Coordinates of N, CA and C in Angstrom, one line a residue:
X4 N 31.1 6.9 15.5 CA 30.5 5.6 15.2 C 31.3 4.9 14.1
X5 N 31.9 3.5 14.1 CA 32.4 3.1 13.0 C 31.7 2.6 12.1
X6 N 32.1 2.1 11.2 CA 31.3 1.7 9.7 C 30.6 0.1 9.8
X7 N 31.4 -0.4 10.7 CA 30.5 -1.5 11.2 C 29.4 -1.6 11.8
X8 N 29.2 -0.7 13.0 CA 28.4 -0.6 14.0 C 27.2 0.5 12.8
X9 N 27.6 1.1 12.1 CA 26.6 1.7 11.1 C 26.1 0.8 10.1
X10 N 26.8 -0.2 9.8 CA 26.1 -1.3 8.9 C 25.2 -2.0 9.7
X11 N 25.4 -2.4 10.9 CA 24.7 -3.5 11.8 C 23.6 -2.0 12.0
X12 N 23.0 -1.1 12.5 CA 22.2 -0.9 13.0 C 21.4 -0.3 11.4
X13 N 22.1 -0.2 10.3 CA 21.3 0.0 9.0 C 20.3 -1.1 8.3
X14 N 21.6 -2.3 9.1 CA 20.3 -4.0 8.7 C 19.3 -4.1 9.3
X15 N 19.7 -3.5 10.1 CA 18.3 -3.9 11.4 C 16.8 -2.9 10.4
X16 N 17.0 -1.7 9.8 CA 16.3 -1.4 9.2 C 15.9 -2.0 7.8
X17 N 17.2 -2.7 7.3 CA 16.9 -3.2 5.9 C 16.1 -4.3 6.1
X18 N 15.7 -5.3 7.5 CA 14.3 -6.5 7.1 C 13.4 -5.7 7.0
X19 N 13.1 -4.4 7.6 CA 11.9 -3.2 7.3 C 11.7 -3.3 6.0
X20 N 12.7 -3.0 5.0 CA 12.6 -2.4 4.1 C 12.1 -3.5 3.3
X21 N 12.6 -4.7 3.3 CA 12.6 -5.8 2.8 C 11.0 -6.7 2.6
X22 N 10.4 -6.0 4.1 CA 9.2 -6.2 4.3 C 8.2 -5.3 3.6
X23 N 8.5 -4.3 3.6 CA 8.1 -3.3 2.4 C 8.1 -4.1 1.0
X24 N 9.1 -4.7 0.5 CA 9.2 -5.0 -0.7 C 8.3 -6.7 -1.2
X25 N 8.1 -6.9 -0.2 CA 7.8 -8.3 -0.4 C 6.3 -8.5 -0.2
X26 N 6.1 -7.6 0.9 CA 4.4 -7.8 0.6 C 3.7 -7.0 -0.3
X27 N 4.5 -5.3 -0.7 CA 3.5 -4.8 -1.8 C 3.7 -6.0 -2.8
X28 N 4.9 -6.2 -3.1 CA 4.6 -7.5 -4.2 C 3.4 -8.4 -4.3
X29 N 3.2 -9.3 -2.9 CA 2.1 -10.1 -2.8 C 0.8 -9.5 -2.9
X30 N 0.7 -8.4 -2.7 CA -0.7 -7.4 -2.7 C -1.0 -7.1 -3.9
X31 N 0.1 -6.4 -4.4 CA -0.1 -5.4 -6.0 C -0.2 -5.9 -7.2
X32 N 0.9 -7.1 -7.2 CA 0.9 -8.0 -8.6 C -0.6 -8.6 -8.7
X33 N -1.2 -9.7 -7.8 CA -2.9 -9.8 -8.0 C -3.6 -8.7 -8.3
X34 N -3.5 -7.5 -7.1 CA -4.3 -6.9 -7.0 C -3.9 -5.6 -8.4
X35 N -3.1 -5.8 -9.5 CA -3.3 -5.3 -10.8 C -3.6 -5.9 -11.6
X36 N -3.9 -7.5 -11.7 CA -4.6 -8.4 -12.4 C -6.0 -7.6 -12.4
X37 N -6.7 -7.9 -11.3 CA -8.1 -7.3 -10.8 C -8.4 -6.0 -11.8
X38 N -7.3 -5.2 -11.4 CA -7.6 -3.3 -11.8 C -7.4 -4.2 -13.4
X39 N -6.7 -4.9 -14.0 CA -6.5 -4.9 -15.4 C -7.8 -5.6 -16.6
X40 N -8.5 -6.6 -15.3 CA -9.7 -7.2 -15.6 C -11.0 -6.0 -16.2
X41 N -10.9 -5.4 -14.8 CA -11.8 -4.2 -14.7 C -11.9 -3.5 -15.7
X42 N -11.0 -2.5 -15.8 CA -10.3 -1.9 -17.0 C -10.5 -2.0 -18.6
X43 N -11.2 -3.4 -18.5 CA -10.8 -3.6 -20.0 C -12.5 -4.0 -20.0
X44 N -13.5 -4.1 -18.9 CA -14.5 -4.5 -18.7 C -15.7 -3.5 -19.7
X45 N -16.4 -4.3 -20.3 CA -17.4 -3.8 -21.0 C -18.7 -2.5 -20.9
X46 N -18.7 -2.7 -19.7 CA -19.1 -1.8 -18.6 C -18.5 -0.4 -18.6
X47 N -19.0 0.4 -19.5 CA -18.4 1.8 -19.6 C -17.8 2.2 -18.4
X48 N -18.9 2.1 -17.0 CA -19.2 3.0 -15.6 C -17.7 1.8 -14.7
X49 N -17.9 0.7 -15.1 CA -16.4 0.2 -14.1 C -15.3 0.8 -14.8
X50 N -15.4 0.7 -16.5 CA -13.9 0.5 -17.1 C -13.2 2.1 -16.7
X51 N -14.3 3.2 -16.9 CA -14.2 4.6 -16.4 C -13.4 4.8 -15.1
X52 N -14.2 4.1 -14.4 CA -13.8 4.4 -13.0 C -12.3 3.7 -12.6
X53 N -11.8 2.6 -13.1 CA -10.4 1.8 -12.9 C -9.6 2.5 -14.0
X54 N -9.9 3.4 -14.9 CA -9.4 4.5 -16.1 C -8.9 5.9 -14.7
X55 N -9.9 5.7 -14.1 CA -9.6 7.3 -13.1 C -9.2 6.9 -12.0
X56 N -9.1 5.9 -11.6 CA -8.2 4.9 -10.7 C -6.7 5.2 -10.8
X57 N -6.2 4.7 -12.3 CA -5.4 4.5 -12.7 C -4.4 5.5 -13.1
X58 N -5.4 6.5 -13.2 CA -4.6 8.1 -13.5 C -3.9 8.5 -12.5
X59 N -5.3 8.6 -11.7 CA -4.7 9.1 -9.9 C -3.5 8.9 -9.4
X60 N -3.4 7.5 -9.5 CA -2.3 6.9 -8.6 C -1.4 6.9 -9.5
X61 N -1.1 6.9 -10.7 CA 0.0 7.4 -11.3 C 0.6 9.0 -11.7
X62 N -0.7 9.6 -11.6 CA -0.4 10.9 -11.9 C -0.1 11.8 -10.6
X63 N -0.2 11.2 -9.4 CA 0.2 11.7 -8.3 C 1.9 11.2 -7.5
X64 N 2.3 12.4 -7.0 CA 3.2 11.3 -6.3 C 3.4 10.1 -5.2
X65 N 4.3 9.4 -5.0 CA 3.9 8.6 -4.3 C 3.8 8.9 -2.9
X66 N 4.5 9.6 -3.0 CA 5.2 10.7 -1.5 C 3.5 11.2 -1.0
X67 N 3.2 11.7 -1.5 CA 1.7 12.1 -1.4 C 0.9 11.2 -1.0
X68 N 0.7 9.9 -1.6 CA -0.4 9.1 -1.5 C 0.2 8.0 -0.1
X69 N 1.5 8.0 0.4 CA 2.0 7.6 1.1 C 1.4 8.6 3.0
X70 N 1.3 9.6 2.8 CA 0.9 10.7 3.2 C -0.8 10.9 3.6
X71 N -1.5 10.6 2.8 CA -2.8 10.3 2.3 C -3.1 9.1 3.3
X72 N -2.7 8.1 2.8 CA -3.3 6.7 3.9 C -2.6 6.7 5.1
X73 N -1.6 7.4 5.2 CA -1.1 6.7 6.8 C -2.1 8.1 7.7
X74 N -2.4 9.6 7.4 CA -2.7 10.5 8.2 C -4.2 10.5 7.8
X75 N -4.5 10.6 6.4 CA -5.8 10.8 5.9 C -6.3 10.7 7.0
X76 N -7.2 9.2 7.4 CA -7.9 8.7 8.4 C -8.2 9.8 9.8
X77 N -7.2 10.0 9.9 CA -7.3 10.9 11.3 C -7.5 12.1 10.8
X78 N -7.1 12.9 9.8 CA -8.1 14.0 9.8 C -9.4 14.5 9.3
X79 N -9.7 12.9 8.3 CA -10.9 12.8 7.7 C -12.1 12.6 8.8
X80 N -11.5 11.9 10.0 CA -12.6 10.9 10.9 C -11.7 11.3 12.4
X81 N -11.8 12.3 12.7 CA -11.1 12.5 14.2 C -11.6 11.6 15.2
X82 N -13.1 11.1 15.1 CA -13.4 10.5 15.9 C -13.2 9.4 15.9
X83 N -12.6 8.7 15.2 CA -11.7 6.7 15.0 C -10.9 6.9 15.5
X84 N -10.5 7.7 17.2 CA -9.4 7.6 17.5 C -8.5 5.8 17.5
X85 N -9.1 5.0 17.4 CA -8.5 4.0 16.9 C -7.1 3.5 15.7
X86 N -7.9 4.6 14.9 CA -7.1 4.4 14.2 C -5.4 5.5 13.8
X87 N -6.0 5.9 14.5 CA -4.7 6.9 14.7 C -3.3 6.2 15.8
X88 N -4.3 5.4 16.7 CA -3.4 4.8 17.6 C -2.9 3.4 16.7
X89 N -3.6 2.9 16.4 CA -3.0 1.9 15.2 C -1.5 2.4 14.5
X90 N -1.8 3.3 13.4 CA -1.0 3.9 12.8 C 0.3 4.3 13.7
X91 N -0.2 4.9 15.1 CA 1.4 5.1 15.4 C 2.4 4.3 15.7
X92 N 0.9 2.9 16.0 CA 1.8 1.8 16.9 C 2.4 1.1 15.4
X93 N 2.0 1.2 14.2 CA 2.9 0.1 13.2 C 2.3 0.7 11.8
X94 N 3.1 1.7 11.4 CA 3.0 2.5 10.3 C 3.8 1.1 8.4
X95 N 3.8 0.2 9.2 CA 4.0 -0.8 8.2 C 2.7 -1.2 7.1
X96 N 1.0 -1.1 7.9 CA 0.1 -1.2 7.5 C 0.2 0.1 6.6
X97 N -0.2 1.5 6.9 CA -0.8 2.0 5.4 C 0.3 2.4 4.5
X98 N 1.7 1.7 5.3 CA 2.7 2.0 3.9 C 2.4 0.7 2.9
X99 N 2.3 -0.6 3.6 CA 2.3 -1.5 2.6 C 0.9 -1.5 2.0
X100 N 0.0 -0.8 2.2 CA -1.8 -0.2 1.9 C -1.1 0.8 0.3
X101 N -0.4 2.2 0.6 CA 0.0 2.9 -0.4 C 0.8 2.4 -1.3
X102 N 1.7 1.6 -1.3 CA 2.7 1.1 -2.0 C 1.8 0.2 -2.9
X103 N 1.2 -0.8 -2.5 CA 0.4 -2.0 -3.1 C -0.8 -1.4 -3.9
X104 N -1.4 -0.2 -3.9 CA -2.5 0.4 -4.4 C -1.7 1.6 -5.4
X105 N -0.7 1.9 -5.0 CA 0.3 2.2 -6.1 C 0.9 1.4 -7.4
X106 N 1.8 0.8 -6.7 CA 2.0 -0.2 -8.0 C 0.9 -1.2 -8.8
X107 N -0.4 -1.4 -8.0 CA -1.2 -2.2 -8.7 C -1.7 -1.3 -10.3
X108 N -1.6 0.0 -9.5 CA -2.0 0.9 -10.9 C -1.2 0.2 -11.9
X109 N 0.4 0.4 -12.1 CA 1.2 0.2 -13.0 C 1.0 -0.9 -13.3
X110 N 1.2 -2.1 -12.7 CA 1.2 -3.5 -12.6 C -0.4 -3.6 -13.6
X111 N -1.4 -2.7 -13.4 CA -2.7 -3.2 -14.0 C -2.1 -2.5 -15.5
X112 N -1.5 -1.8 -15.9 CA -1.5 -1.2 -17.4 C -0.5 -2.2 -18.3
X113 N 0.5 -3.1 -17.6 CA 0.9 -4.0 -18.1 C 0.6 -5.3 -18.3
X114 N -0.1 -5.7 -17.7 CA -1.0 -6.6 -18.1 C -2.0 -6.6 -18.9
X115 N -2.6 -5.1 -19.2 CA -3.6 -4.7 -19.7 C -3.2 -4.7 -21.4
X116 N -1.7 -4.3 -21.3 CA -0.9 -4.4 -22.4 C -0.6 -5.4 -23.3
X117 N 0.0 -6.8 -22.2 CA 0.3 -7.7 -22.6 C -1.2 -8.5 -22.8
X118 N -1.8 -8.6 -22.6 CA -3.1 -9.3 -22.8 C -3.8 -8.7 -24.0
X119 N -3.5 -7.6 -24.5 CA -4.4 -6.8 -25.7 C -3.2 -7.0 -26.9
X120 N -2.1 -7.2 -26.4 CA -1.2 -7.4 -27.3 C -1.2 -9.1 -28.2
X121 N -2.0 -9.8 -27.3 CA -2.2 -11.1 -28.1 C -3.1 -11.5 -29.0
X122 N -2.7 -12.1 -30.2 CA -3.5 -12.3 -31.7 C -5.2 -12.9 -31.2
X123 N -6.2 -12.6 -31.4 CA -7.3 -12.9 -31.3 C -7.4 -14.1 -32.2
X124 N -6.8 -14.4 -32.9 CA -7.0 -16.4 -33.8 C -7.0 -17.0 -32.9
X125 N -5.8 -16.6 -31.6 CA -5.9 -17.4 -30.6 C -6.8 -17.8 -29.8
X126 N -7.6 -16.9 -29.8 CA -9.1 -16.9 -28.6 C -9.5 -17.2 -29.5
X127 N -9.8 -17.8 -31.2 CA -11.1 -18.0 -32.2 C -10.4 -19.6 -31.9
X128 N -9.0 -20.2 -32.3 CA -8.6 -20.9 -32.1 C -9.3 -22.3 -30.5
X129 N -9.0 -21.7 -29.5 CA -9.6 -22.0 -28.5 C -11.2 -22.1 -28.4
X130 N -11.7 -21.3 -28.9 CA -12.8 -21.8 -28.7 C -14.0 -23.1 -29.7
X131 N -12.9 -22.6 -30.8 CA -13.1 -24.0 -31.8 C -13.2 -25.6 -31.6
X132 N -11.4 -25.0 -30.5 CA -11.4 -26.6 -29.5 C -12.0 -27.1 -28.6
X133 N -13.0 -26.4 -28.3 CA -13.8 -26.3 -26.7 C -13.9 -25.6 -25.8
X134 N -12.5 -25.1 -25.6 CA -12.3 -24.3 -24.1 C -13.1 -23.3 -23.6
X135 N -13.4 -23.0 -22.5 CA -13.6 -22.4 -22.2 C -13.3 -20.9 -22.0
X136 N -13.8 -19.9 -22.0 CA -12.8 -18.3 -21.9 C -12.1 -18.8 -20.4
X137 N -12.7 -18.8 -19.4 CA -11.8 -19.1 -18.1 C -10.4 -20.1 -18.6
X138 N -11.0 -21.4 -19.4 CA -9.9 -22.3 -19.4 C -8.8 -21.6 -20.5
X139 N -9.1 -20.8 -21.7 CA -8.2 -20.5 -22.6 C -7.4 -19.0 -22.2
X140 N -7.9 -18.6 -21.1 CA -6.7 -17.3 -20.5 C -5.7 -18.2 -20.0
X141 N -6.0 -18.8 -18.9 CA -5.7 -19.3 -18.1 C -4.4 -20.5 -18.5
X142 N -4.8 -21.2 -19.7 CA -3.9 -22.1 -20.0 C -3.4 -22.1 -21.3
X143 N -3.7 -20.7 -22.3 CA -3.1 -20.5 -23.9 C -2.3 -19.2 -23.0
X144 N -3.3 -18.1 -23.2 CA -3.1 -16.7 -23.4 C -2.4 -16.2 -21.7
X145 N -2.3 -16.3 -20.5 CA -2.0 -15.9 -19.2 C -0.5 -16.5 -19.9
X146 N -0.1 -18.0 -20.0 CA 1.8 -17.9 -20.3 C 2.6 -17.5 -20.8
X147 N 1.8 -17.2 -21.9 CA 2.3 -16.0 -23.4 C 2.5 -14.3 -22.5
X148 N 1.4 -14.5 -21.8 CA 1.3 -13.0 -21.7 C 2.4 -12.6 -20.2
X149 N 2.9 -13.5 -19.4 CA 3.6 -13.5 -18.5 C 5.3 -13.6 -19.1
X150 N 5.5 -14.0 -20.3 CA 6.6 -14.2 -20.8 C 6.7 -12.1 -21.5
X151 N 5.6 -12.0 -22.1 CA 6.0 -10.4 -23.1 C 6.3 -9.5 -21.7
X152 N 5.2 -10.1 -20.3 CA 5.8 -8.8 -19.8 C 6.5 -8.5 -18.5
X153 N 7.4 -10.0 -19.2 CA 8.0 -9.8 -17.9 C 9.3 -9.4 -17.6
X154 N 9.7 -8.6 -19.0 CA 10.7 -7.9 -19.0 C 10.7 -6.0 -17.8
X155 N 9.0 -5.5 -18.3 CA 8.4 -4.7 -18.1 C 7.9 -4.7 -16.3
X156 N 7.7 -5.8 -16.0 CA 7.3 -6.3 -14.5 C 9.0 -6.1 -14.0
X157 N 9.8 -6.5 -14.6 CA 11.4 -6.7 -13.6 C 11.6 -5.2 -13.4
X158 N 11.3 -4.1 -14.7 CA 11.6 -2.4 -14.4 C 10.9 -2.3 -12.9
X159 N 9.6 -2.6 -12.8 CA 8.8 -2.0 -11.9 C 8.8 -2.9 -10.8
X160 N 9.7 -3.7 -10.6 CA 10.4 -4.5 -9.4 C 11.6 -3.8 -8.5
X161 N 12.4 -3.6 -9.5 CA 13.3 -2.6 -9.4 C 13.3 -1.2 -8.7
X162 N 12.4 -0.7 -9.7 CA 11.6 0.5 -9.0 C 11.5 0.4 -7.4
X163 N 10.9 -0.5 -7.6 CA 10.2 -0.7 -5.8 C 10.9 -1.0 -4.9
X164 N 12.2 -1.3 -5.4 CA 13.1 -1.9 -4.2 C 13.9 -0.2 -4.3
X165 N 14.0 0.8 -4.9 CA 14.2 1.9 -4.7 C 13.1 2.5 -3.8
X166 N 12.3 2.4 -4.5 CA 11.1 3.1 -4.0 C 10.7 3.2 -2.4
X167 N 11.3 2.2 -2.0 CA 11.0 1.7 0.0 C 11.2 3.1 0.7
X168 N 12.4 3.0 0.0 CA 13.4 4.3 0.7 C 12.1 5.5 1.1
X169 N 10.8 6.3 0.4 CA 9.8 6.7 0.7 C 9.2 6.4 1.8
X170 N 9.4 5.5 2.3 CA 8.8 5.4 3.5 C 9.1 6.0 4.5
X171 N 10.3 6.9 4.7 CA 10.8 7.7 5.2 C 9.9 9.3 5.7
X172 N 9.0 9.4 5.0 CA 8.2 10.4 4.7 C 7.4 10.5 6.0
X173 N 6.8 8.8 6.0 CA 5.5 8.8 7.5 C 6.8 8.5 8.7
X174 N 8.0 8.8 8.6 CA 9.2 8.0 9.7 C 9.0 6.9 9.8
X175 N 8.7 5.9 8.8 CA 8.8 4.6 9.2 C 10.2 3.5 9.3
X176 N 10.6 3.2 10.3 CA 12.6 3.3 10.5 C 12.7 2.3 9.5
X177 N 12.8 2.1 8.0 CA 13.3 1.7 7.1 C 14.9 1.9 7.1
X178 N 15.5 1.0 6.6 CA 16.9 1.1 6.1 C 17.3 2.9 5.7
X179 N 16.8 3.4 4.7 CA 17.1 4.7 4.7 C 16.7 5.6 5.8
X180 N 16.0 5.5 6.4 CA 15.0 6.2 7.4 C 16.2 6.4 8.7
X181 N 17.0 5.5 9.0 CA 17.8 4.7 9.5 C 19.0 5.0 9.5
X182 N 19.7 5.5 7.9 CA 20.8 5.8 7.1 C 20.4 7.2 7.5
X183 N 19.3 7.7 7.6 CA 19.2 9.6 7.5 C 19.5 10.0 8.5
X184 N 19.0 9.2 10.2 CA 19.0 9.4 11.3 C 20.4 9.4 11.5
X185 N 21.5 8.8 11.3 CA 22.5 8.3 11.4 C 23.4 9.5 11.1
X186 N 23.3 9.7 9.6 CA 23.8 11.0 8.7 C 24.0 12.0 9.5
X187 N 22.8 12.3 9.9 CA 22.2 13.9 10.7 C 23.3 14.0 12.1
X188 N 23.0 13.1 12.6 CA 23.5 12.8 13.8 C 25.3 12.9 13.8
X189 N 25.5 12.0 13.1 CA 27.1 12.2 12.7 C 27.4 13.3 11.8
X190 N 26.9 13.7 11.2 CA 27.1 15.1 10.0 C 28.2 14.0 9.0
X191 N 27.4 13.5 8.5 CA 28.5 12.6 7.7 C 27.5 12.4 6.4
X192 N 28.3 12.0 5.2 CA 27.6 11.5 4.4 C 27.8 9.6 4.0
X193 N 28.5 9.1 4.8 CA 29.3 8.3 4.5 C 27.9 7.0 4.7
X194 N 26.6 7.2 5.5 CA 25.3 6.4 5.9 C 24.8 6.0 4.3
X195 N 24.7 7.0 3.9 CA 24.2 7.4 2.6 C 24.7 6.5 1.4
X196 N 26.0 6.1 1.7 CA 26.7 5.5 0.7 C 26.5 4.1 1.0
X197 N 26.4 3.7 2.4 CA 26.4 2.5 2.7 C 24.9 2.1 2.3
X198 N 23.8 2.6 2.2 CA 22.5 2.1 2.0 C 22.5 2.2 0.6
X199 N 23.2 3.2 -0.1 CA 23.6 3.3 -1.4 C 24.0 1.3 -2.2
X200 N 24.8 0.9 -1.2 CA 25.6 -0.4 -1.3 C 24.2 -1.2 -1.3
X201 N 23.9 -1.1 -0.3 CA 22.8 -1.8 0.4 C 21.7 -2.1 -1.0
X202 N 21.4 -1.3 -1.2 CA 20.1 -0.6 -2.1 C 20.8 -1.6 -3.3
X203 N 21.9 -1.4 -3.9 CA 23.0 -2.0 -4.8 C 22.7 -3.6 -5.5
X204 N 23.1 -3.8 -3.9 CA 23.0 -5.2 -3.9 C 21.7 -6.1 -3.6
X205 N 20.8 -5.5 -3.2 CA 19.2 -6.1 -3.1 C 19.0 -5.8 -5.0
X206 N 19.0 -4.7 -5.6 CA 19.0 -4.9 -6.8 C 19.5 -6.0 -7.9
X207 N 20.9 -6.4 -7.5 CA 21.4 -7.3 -8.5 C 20.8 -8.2 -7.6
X208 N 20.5 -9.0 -6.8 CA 19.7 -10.2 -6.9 C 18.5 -10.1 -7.2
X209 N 17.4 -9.3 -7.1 CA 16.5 -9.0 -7.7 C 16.7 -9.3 -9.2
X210 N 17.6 -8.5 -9.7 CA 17.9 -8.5 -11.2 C 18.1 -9.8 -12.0
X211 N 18.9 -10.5 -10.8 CA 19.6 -12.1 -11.2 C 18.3 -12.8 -11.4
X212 N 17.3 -12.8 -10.5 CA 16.1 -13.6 -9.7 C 15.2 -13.7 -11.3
X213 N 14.8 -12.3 -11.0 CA 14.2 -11.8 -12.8 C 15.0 -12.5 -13.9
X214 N 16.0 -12.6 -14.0 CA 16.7 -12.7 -15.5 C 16.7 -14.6 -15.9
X215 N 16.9 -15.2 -14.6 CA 16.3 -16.1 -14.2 C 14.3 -16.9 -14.6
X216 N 14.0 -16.1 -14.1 CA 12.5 -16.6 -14.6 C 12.4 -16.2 -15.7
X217 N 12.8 -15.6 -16.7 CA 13.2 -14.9 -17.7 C 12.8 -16.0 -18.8
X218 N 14.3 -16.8 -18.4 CA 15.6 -17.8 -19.1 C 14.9 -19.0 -18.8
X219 N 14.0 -19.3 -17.3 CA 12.7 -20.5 -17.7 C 11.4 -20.4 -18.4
X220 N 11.4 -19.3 -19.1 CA 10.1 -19.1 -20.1 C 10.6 -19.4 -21.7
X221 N 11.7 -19.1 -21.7 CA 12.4 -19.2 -22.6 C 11.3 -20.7 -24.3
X222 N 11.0 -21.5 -23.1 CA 10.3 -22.1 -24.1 C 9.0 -21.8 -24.8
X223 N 8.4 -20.6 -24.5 CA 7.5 -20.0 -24.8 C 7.8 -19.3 -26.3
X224 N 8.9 -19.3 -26.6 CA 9.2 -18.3 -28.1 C 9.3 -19.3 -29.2

């Protein structure tokens, strides 16, 4: 196989991978808002439970919980043969399910961060002027707190565009998935280097992208 014909059938996996990266994003980043709300909630019995939420999915591997949602189902519920046949036909579903319930974890402890990291004058401040709590997150304290952490958000961006490569675990033909089949087959390592590239370069525009939204907050300091 030449190195071309190994790039072209590696892309064909990298909009896989790509698709991995782009919707846990649209899932996880809200849905750690949510876990970060929760979390911080007054409510001993919620804040507890998004506390042991939050452990789990961090204190486990991903590999694992990747493993968990795509088979769970079927050995928990043999009888939803439904959903077994789902799963085979488009294992995109409980990877982008694990991935997004993964990073929401992380995603909720930095927000949780940046939000507790801001001066409370500011919330005495606001409320002096009128606002409301809905209107003074939302339009003081949410821009401030998107600027501290969004140095912290670009790591765990990063991460994830490494991270895809896991999907390999339920064989979902991701770009690596793709690169392994290839490897094996040729006895080469040379697949490896190319998704290596691959992997490379979705990073530095990610990186650029980040450094970018960065450099338009800038007015915030």
């Amino acid at each position: 196989m030449t190195l071309w014909t190994m790039i072209l059938k590696m892309s064909e996996g990298f909009g896989k991978t790509c698709a991995i990266f782009f919707l846990t994003l649209l899932f996880s980043l809200p849905l750690g808002m949510v876990v970060a709300f929760l979390r911080r909630s007054k409510n001993k019995l919620i804040s507890n439970a998004m506390r042991f939420f939050i452990a789990v999915l961090r204190g486990t591997p991903l590999m694992l919980q990747l493993l968990a949602v795509t088979y769970g189902p079927y050995y928990i519920t043999k009888s939803l043969d439904f959903i077994s046949i789902s799963v085979a036909r488009n294992k995109l579903i409980p990877v982008v399910i694990a991935f997004s319930i993964n990073y929401a974890a992380y995603f909720a402890e930095i927000y949780r961060g940046g939000i507790e990291s801001m001066p409370v004058g500011q919330y005495e401040a606001a409320e002096v002027l009128g606002y409301t709590k809905m209107q003074t997150f939302f339009k003081i304290i949410l821009p401030q707190v998107v600027k501290r952490i969004l140095p912290s958000v670009t790591n765990e961006v990063i991460t994830l565009v490494k991270d895809t490569s896991m999907a390999f675990t339920v064989s979902y033909q991701e770009m690596f998935t793709i690169g392994k089949q290839i490897a094996n087959s040729q006895t080469s390592f040379l697949p490896f280097v190319v998704a290596g590239v691959f992997y490379f370069v979705f990073n530095a525009v990610v990186d650029f992208g980040m450094g970018k939204a960065e450099k338009a907050l800038d007015y915030y300091q």
